[in-house]
Short mmCIF file of C-alpha atoms in Angstrom, two decimals:
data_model
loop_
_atom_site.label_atom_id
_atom_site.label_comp_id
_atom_site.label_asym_id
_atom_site.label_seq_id
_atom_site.Cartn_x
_atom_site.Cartn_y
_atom_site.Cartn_z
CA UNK S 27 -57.54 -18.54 21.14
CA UNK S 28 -57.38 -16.18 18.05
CA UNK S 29 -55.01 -15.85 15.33
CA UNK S 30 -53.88 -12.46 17.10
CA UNK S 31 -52.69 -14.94 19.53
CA UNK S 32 -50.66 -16.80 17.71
CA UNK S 33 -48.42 -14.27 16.77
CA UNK S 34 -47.41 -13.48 20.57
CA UNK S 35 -45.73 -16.81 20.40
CA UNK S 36 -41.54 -16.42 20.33
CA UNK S 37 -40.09 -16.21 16.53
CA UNK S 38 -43.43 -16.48 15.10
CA UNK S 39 -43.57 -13.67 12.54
CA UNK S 40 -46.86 -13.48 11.07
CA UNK S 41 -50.33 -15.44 10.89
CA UNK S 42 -53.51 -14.92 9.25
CA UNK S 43 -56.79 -16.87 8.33
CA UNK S 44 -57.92 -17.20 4.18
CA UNK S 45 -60.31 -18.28 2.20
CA UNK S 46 -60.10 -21.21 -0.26
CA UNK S 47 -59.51 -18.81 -3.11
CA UNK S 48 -56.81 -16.68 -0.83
CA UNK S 49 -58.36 -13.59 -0.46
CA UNK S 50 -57.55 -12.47 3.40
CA UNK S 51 -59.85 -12.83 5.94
CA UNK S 52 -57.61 -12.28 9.04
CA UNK S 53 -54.07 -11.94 9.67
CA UNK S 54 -50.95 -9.97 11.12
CA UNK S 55 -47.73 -10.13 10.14
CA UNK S 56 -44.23 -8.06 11.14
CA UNK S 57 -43.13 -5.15 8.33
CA UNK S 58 -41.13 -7.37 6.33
CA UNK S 59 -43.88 -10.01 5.79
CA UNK S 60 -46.82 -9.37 3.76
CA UNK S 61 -49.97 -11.31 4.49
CA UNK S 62 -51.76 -10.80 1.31
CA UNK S 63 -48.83 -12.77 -0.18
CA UNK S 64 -48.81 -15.63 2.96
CA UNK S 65 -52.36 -15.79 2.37
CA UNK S 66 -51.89 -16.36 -1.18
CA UNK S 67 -49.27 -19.28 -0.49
CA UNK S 68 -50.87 -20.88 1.91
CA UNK S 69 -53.99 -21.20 -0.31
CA UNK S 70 -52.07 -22.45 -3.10
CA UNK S 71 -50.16 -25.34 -1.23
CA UNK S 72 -53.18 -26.04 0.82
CA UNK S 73 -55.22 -26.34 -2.64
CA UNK S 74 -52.51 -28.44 -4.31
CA UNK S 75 -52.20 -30.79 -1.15
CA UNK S 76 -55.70 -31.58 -1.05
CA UNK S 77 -55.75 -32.25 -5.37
CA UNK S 78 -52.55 -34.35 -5.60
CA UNK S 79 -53.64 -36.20 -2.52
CA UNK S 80 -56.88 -36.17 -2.55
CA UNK S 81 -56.79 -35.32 1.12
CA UNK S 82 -60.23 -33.08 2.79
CA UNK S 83 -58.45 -31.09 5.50
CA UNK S 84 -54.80 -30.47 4.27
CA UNK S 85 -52.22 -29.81 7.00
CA UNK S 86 -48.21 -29.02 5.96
CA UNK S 87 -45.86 -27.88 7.82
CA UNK S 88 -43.30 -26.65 5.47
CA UNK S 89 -39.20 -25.75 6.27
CA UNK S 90 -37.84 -24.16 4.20
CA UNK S 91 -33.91 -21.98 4.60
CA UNK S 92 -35.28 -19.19 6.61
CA UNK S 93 -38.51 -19.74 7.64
CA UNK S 94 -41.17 -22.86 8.70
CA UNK S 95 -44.50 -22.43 7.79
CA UNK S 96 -47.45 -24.24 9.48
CA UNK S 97 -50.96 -24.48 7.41
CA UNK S 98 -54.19 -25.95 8.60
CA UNK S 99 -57.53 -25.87 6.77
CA UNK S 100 -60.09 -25.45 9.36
CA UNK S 101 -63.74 -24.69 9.24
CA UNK S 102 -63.52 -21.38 8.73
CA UNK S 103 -60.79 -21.09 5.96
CA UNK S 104 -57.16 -22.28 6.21
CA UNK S 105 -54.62 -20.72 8.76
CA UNK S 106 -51.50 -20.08 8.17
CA UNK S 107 -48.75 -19.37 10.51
CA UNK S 108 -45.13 -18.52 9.52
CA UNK S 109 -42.15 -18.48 11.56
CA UNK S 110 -38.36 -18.09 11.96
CA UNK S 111 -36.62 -21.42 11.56
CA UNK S 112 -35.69 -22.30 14.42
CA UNK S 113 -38.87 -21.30 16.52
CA UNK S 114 -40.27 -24.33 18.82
CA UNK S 115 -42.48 -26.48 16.24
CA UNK S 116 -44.21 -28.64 18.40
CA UNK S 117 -45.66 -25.37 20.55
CA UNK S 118 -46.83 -23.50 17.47
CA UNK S 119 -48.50 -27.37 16.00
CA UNK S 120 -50.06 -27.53 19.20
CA UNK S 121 -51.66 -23.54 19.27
CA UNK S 122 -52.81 -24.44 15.89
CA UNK S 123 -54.79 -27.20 16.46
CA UNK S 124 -56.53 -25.69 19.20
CA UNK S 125 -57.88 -22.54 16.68
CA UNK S 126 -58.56 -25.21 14.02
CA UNK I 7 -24.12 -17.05 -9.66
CA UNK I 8 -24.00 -19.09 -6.80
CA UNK I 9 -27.44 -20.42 -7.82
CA UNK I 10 -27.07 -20.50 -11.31
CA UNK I 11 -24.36 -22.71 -10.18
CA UNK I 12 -26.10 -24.94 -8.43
CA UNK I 13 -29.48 -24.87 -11.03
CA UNK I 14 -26.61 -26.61 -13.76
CA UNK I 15 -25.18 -28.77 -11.48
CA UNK I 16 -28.26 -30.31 -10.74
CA UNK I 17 -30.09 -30.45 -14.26
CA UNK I 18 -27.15 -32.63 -15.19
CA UNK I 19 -27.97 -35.23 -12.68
CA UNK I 20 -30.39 -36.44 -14.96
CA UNK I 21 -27.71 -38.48 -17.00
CA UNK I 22 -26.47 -40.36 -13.62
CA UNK I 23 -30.13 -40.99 -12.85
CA UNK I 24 -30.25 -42.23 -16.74
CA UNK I 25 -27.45 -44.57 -16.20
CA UNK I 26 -28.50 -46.43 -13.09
CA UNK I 27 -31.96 -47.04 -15.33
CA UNK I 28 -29.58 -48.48 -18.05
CA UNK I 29 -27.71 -50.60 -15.70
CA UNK I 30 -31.02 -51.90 -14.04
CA UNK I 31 -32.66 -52.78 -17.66
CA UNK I 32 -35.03 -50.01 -17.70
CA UNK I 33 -34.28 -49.00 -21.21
CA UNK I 34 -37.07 -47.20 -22.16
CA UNK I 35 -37.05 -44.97 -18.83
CA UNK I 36 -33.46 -43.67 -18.98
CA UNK I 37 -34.66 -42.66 -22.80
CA UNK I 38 -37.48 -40.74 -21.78
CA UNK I 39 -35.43 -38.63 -18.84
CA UNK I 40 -32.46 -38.54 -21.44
CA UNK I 41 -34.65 -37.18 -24.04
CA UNK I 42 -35.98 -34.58 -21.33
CA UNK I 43 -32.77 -33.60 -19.67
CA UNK I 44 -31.29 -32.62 -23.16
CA UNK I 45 -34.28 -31.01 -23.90
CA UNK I 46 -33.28 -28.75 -21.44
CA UNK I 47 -29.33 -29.31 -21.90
CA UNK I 48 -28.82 -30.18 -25.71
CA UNK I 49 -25.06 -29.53 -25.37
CA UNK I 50 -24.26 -32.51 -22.21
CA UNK I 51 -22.34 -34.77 -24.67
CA UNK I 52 -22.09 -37.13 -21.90
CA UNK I 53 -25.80 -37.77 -22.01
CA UNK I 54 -25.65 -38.32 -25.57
CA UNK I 55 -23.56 -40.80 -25.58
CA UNK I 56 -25.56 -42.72 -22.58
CA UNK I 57 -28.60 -41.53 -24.82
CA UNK I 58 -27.11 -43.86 -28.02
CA UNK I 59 -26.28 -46.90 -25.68
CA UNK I 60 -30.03 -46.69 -24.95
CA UNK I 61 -30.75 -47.06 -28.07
CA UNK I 62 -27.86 -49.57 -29.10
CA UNK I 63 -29.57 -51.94 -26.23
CA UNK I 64 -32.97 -51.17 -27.22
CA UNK I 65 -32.02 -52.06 -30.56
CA UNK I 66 -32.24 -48.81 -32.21
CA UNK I 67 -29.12 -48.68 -34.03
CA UNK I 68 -29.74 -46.10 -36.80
CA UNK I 69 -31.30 -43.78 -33.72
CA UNK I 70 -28.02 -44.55 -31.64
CA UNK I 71 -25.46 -43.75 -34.55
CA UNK I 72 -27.76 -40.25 -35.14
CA UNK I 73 -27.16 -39.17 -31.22
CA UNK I 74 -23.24 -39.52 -31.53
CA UNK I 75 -22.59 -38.74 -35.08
CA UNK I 76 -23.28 -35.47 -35.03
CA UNK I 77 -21.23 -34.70 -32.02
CA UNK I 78 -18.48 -37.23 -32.79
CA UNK I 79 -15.48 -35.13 -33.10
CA UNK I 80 -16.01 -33.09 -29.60
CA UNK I 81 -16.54 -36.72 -28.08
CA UNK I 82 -14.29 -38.86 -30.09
CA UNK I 83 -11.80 -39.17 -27.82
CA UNK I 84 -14.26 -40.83 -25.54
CA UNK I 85 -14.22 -44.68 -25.12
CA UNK I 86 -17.99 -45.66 -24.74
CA UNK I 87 -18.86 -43.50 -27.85
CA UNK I 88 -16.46 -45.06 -30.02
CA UNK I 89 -17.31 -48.77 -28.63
CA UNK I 90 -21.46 -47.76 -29.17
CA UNK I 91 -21.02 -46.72 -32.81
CA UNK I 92 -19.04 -49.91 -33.17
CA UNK I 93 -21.70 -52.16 -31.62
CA UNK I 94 -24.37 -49.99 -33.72
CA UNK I 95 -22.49 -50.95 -37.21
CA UNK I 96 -21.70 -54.46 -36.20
CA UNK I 97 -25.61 -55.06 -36.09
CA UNK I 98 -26.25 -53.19 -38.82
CA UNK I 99 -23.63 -55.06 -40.98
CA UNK I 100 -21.38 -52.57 -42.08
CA UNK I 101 -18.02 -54.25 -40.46
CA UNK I 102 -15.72 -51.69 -42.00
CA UNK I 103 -17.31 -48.93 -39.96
CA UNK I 104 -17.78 -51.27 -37.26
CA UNK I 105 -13.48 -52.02 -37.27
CA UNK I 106 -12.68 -48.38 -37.14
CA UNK I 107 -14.62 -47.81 -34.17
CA UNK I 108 -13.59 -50.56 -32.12
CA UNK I 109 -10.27 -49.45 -33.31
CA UNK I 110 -10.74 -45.80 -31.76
CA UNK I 111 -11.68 -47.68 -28.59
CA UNK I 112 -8.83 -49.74 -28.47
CA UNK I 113 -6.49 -46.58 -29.01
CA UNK I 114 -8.36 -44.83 -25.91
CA UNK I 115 -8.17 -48.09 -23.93
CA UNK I 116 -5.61 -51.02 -25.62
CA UNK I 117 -7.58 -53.50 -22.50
CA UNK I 118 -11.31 -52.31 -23.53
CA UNK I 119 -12.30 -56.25 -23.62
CA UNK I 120 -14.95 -55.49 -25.54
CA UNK I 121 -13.75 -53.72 -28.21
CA UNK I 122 -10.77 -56.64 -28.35
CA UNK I 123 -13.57 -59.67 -28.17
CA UNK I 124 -15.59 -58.01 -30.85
CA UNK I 125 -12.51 -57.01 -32.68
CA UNK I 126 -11.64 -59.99 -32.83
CA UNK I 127 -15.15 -61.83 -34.45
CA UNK I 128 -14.91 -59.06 -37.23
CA UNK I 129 -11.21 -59.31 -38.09
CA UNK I 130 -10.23 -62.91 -38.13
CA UNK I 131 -6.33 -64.41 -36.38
CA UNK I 132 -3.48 -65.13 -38.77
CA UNK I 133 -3.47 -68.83 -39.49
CA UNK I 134 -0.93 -70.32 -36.74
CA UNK I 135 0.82 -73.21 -37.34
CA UNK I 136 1.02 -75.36 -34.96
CA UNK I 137 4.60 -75.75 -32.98
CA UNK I 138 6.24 -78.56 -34.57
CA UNK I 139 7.41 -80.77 -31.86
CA UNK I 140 10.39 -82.72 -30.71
CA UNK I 141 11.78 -84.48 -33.91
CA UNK I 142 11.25 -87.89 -31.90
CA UNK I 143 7.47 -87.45 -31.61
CA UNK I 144 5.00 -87.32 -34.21
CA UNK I 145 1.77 -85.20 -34.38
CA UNK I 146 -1.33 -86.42 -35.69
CA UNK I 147 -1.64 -83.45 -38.45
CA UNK I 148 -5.17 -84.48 -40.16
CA UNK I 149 -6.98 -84.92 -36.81
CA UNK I 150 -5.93 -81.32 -35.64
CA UNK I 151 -6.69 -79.74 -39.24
CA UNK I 152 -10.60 -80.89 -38.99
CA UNK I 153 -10.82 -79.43 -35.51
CA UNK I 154 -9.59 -76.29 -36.93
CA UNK I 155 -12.25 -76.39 -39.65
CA UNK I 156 -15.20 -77.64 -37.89
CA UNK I 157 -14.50 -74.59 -35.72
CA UNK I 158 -14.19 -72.47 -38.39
CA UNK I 159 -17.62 -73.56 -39.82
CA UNK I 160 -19.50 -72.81 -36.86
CA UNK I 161 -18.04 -69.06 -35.89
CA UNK I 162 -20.26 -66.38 -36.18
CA UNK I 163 -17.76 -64.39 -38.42
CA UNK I 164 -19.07 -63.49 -41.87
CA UNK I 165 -15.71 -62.98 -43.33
CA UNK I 166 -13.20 -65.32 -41.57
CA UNK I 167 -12.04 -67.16 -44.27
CA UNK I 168 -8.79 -68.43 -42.97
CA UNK I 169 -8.99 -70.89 -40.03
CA UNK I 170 -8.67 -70.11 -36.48
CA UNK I 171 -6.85 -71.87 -34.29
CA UNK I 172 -7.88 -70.80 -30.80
CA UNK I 173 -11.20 -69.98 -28.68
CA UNK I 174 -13.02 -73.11 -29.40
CA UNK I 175 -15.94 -71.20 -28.15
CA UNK I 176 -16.45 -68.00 -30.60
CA UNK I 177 -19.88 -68.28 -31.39
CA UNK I 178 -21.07 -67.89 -27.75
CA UNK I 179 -20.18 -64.54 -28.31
CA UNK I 180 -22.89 -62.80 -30.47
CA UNK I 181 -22.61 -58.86 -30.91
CA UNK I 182 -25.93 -59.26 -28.82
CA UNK I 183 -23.93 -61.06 -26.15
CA UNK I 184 -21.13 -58.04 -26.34
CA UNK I 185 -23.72 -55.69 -26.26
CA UNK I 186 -25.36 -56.90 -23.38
CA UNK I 187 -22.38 -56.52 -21.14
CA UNK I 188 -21.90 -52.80 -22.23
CA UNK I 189 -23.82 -50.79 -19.15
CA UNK I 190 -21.52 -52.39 -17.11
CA UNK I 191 -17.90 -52.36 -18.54
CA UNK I 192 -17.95 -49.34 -20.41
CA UNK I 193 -19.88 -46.89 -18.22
CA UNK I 194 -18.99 -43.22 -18.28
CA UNK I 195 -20.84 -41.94 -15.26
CA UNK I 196 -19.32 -44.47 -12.48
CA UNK I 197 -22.28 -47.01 -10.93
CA UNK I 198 -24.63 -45.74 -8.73
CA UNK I 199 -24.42 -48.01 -5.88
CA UNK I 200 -27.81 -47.52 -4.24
CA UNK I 201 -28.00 -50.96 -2.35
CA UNK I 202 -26.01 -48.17 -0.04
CA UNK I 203 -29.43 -47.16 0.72
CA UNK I 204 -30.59 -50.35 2.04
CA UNK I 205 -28.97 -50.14 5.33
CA UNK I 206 -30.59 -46.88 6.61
CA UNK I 207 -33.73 -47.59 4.80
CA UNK I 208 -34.20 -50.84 6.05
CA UNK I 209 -33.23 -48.90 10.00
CA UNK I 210 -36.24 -46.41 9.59
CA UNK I 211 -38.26 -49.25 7.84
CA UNK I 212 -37.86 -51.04 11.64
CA UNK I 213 -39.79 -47.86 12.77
CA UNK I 214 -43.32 -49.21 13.73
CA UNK I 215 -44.74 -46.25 12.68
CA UNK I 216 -43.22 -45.48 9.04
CA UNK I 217 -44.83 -47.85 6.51
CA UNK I 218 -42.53 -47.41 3.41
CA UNK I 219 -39.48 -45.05 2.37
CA UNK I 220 -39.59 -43.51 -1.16
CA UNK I 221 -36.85 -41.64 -3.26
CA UNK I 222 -37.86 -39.86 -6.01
CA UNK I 223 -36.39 -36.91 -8.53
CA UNK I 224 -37.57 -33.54 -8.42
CA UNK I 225 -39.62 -33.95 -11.13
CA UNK I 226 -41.31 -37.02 -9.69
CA UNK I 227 -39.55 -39.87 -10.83
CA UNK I 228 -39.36 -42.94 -8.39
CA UNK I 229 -35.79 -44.09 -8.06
CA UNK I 230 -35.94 -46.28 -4.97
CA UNK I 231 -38.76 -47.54 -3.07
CA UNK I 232 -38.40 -49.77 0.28
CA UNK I 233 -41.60 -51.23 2.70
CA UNK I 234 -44.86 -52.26 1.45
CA UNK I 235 -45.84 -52.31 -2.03
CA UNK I 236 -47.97 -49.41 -2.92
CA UNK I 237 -50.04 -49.45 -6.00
CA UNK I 238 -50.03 -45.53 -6.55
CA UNK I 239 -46.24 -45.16 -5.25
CA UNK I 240 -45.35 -43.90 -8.73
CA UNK I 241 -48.27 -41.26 -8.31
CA UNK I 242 -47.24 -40.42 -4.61
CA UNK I 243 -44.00 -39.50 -6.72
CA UNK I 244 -45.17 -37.03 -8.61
CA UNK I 245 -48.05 -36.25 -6.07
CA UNK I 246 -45.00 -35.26 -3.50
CA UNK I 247 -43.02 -33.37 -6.82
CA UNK I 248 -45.70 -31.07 -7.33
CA UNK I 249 -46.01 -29.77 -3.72
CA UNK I 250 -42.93 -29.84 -3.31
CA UNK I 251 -42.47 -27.46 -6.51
CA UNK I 252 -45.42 -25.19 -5.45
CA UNK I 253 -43.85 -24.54 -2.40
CA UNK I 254 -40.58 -23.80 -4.20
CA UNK I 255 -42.18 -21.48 -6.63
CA UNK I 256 -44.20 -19.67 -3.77
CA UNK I 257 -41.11 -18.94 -1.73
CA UNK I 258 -39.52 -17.64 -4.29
CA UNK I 259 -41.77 -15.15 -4.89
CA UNK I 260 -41.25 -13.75 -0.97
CA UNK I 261 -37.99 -14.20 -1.75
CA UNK I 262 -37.35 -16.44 0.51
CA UNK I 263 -35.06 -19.69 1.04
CA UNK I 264 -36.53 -22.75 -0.79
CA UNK I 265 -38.11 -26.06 0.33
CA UNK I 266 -35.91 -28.38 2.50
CA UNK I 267 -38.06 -30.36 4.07
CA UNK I 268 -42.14 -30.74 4.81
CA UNK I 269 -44.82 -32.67 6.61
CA UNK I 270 -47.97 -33.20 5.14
CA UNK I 271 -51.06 -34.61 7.20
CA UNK I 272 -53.36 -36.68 5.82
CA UNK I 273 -56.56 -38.29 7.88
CA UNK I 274 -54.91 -42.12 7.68
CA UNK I 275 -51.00 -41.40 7.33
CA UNK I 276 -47.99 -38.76 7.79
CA UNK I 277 -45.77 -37.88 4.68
CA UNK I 278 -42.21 -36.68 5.60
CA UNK I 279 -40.64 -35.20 2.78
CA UNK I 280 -37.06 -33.87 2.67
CA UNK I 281 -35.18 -32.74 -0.23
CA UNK I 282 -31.95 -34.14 -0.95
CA UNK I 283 -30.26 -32.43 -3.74
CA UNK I 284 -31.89 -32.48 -6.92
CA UNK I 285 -34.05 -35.58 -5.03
CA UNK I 286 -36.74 -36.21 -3.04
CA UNK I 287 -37.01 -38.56 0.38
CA UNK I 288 -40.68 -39.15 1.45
CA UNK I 289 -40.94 -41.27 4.37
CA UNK I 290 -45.19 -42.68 4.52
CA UNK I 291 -46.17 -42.85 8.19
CA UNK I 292 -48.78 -43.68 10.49
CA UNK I 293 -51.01 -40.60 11.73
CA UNK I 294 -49.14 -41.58 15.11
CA UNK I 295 -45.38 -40.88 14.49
CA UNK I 296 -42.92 -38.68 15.88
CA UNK I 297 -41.99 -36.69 12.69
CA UNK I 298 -38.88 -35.81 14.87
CA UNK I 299 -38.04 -39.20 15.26
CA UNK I 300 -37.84 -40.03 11.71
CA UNK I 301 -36.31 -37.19 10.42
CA UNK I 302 -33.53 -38.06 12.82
CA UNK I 303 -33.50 -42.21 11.59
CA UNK I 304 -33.43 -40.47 7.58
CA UNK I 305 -30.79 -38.16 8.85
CA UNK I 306 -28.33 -41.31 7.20
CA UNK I 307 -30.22 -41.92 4.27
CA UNK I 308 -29.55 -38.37 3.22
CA UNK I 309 -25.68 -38.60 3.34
CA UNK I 310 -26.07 -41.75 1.81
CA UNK I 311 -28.40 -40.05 -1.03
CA UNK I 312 -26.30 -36.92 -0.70
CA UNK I 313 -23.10 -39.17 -1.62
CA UNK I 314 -24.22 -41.19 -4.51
CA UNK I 315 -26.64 -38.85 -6.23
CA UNK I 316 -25.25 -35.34 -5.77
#
C-alpha cells in the first residue's frame, strides 16, 4: 500500500510523505489543499511532539473544526494524511499503520 | 468579530483562574498569571483588584494599595476594592485611611462583616452604661467596672481609649485574622467550584486503561490533576500547551478551523487531549485504550469544565 492509496479512501482529501525538515517527498492532495503546506504542518507538529515529549516515532491524530489529520513518522519520513471530519478514523489509523 | 469576540472573552478567564489560586492559598501563582493576563489586558479592573488582594495576603501592602489607587475612582464603587485598601492601611498603620475605606465598603454593602468587625477594632463603641435594674436589686458596680477594663487592656485597638463593654473576645480578631477570611467573603468573581470535577474524573479514572486526568490552561498551567502522582505533570502541562498551540497556529495558516481535540502516541502511553474553552483536558492512557471510549467517559467532564470555567 502507497500513499496514492490512501487517498482513494472516502472523505480523505489529501496525503503525502515528508522529510524531517518538510520538504515534500510524496503526496496528493484535492485543489483546495496544498501539500507543500500539509507537509510543512505535519513536520512541524511531528517535530514538536517528539521535543516536548521526548517521544522517537511521534503519532497525532489531530481534530480540528473541519478537518482530522492523522501523522505518523515512519522510516522513510513522516506521513501525513488529512481528512474531512467526519471520515471513518479507525479505517484511515488502520491504512496508516500498514504504510508505516 | 465573532472571533475577536471570543479571543477577549477568553483572555479574561485568566482572573477566574487567578481567583480559585487565591482561594486555594496559592498566592504567588494567581500573581504571576495576574501579572501576565494584564500584561495583555492592562484595562480588566476586575483583575486588579484580585491582583491587590494578592498582594494584601501576601503581605505586600504598599504593592496592593499601588494596583487599586490608580484606578480607584472607575472601581470605587466596588466592595472588595474598598475593603483591600482598608485591610492594606490597617497593616500599615494609617487608621484614618484605613476608616474611610471600610466606610466605602460599608456604604456598598451596610452587612460586609468584615468591613463592620474591622470597623469596629479601629473605631472604638460609645461607653454603655449598664441598665440599671429593678430598684429592689442591687448590682455589684466595682466588679463589672474591672471586667470592663481588663478587657479594655487586652484589645488590640491602638486608640480605644474609652471602655468597651461587649465582645469579650476582640483580640482574637487581628487584621491578619480579617484578612485571612477575605478570598472567601468578599470575592468578586463567584467560587470556582471544581470538586464538580471530581465526579466525572473520578468515572474515567475507573477506566483500567487511563492512568490520570489533567486540566490545564492554554498556556500550560495545571489547574486540576486526578490519578497517580506524576513528577513531570506540570511539564506534561506545558508539554500538551505547546502542541496544542502549534497545531493552532498551523491551521490557521490553511485557514482552517482550530484544534478541538488530539491523540498523541507515545511508545508506553496514549495522551487524549481536548480543548475546553480557553482550557485544556489531557486524559494519560495506556498504549491499549479505546481513545473512543474515553472521549465518550470525558464527554461530562467537559460540561462540567465548560460550566465553571467558561
Amino acid at each position: 500500500m502507497k500513499i496514492k492509496d490512501l487517498i482513494k479512501i472516502p472523505k480523505v482529501l489529501g496525503a503525502g510523505l515528508v522529510s524531517d525538515d518538510g520538504f515534500i517527498i510524496d503526496g496528493q492532495a484535492t485543489y483546495e489543499y496544498d501539500t507543500e503546506k500539509l507537509g510543512a504542518i505535519a513536520a512541524r507538529v511531528v517535530n514538536r511532539i517528539k521535543k516536548s515529549l521526548d517521544v522517537e516515532g511521534a503519532s497525532a491524530i489531530v481534530y480540528t473544526r473541519d478537518n482530522v489529520l492523522f501523522l505518523k513518522e515512519g522510516a522513510e519520513g513522516i506521513i501525513f494524511v488529512i481528512c474531512q471530519k467526519d471520515v471513518n478514523v479507525g479505517l484511515v489509523r488502520i491504512r496508516l499503520n500498514k504504510i508505516a | 468579530m465573532a472571533d475577536e469576540l471570543r479571543v477577549d472573552s477568553g483572555a479574561l478567564i485568566f482572573a477566574t483562574l487567578a481567583d480559585v489560586y487565591l482561594s486555594s492559598g496559592m498566592i504567588e501563582e494567581a500573581i504571576s498569571i495576574l501579572k501576565d493576563g494584564l500584561a495583555r489586558n492592562p484595562n480588566y479592573h476586575l483583575a486588579k483588584i484580585i491582583l491587590a488582594r494578592a498582594y494584601c495576603l501576601k503581605g505586600d501592602c504598599e504593592k496592593a494599595i499601588e494596583a487599586i489607587e490608580p484606578i480607584y475612582d472607575e472601581v470605587k464603587s466596588d466592595e472588595s476594592a474598598n475593603l483591600c485598601l482598608g485591610h492594606c492601611y490597617f497593616k500599615l498603620g494609617d487608621n484614618e485611611k484605613a476608616k474611610k475605606y471600610y466606610e466605602e465598603a460599608l456604604k456598598i454593602n451596610a452587612e460586609n462583616a468584615d468591613a463592620i468587625r474591622a470597623l469596629e477594632q479601629l473605631v472604638p463603641k460609645p461607653v454603655v452604661e449598664p441598665e440599671i435594674a429593678a430598684p429592689e436589686v442591687e448590682l455589684p458596680a466595682e466588679p463589672r467596672k474591672e471586667e470592663v477594663l481588663q478587657i479594655d487592656e487586652i484589645s488590640a485597638v491602638p486608640s480605644a481609649a474609652a471602655p468597651v463593654m461587649e465582645e469579650p473576645e476582640p483580640v482574637e480578631e487581628t487584621p491578619e485574622a480579617v484578612i485571612q477570611e477575605l478570598p472567601e467573603k468578599t470575592a468578586e468573581v463567584e467560587s470556582v467550584p471544581l470538586e464538580a470535577l471530581d465526579k466525572p474524573a473520578k468515572r474515567l479514572l475507573d477506566l483500567e486503561t487511563v492512568k490520570s486526568v489533567v486540566i490545564s490552561t492554554k498556556d500550560g498551567l495545571l489547574i486540576k490533576h486526578y490519578g497517580k502522582a506524576e513528577d513531570d505533570i506540570e511539564s506534561i502541562c506545558a508539554s500538551v500547551a505547546a502542541i496544542c498551540l502549534d497545531v493552532d497556529e498551523s491551521f490557521r495558516m490553511l485557514k482552517r478551523g482550530g484544534l478541538t481535540r488530539c491523540i498523541i502516541e507515545k511508545s508506553d502511553e496514549t495522551l487524549c487531549v481536548m480543548v475546553v474553552g480557553d482550557s485544556l483536558l489531557t486524559v494519560t492512557t495506556k498504549v491499549e485504550t479505546k481513545p473512543g471510549l474515553v472521549f465518550i467517559y470525558a464527554r461530562k467532564i467537559i460540561e462540567e469544565i465548560e460550566e465553571i470555567l467558561g
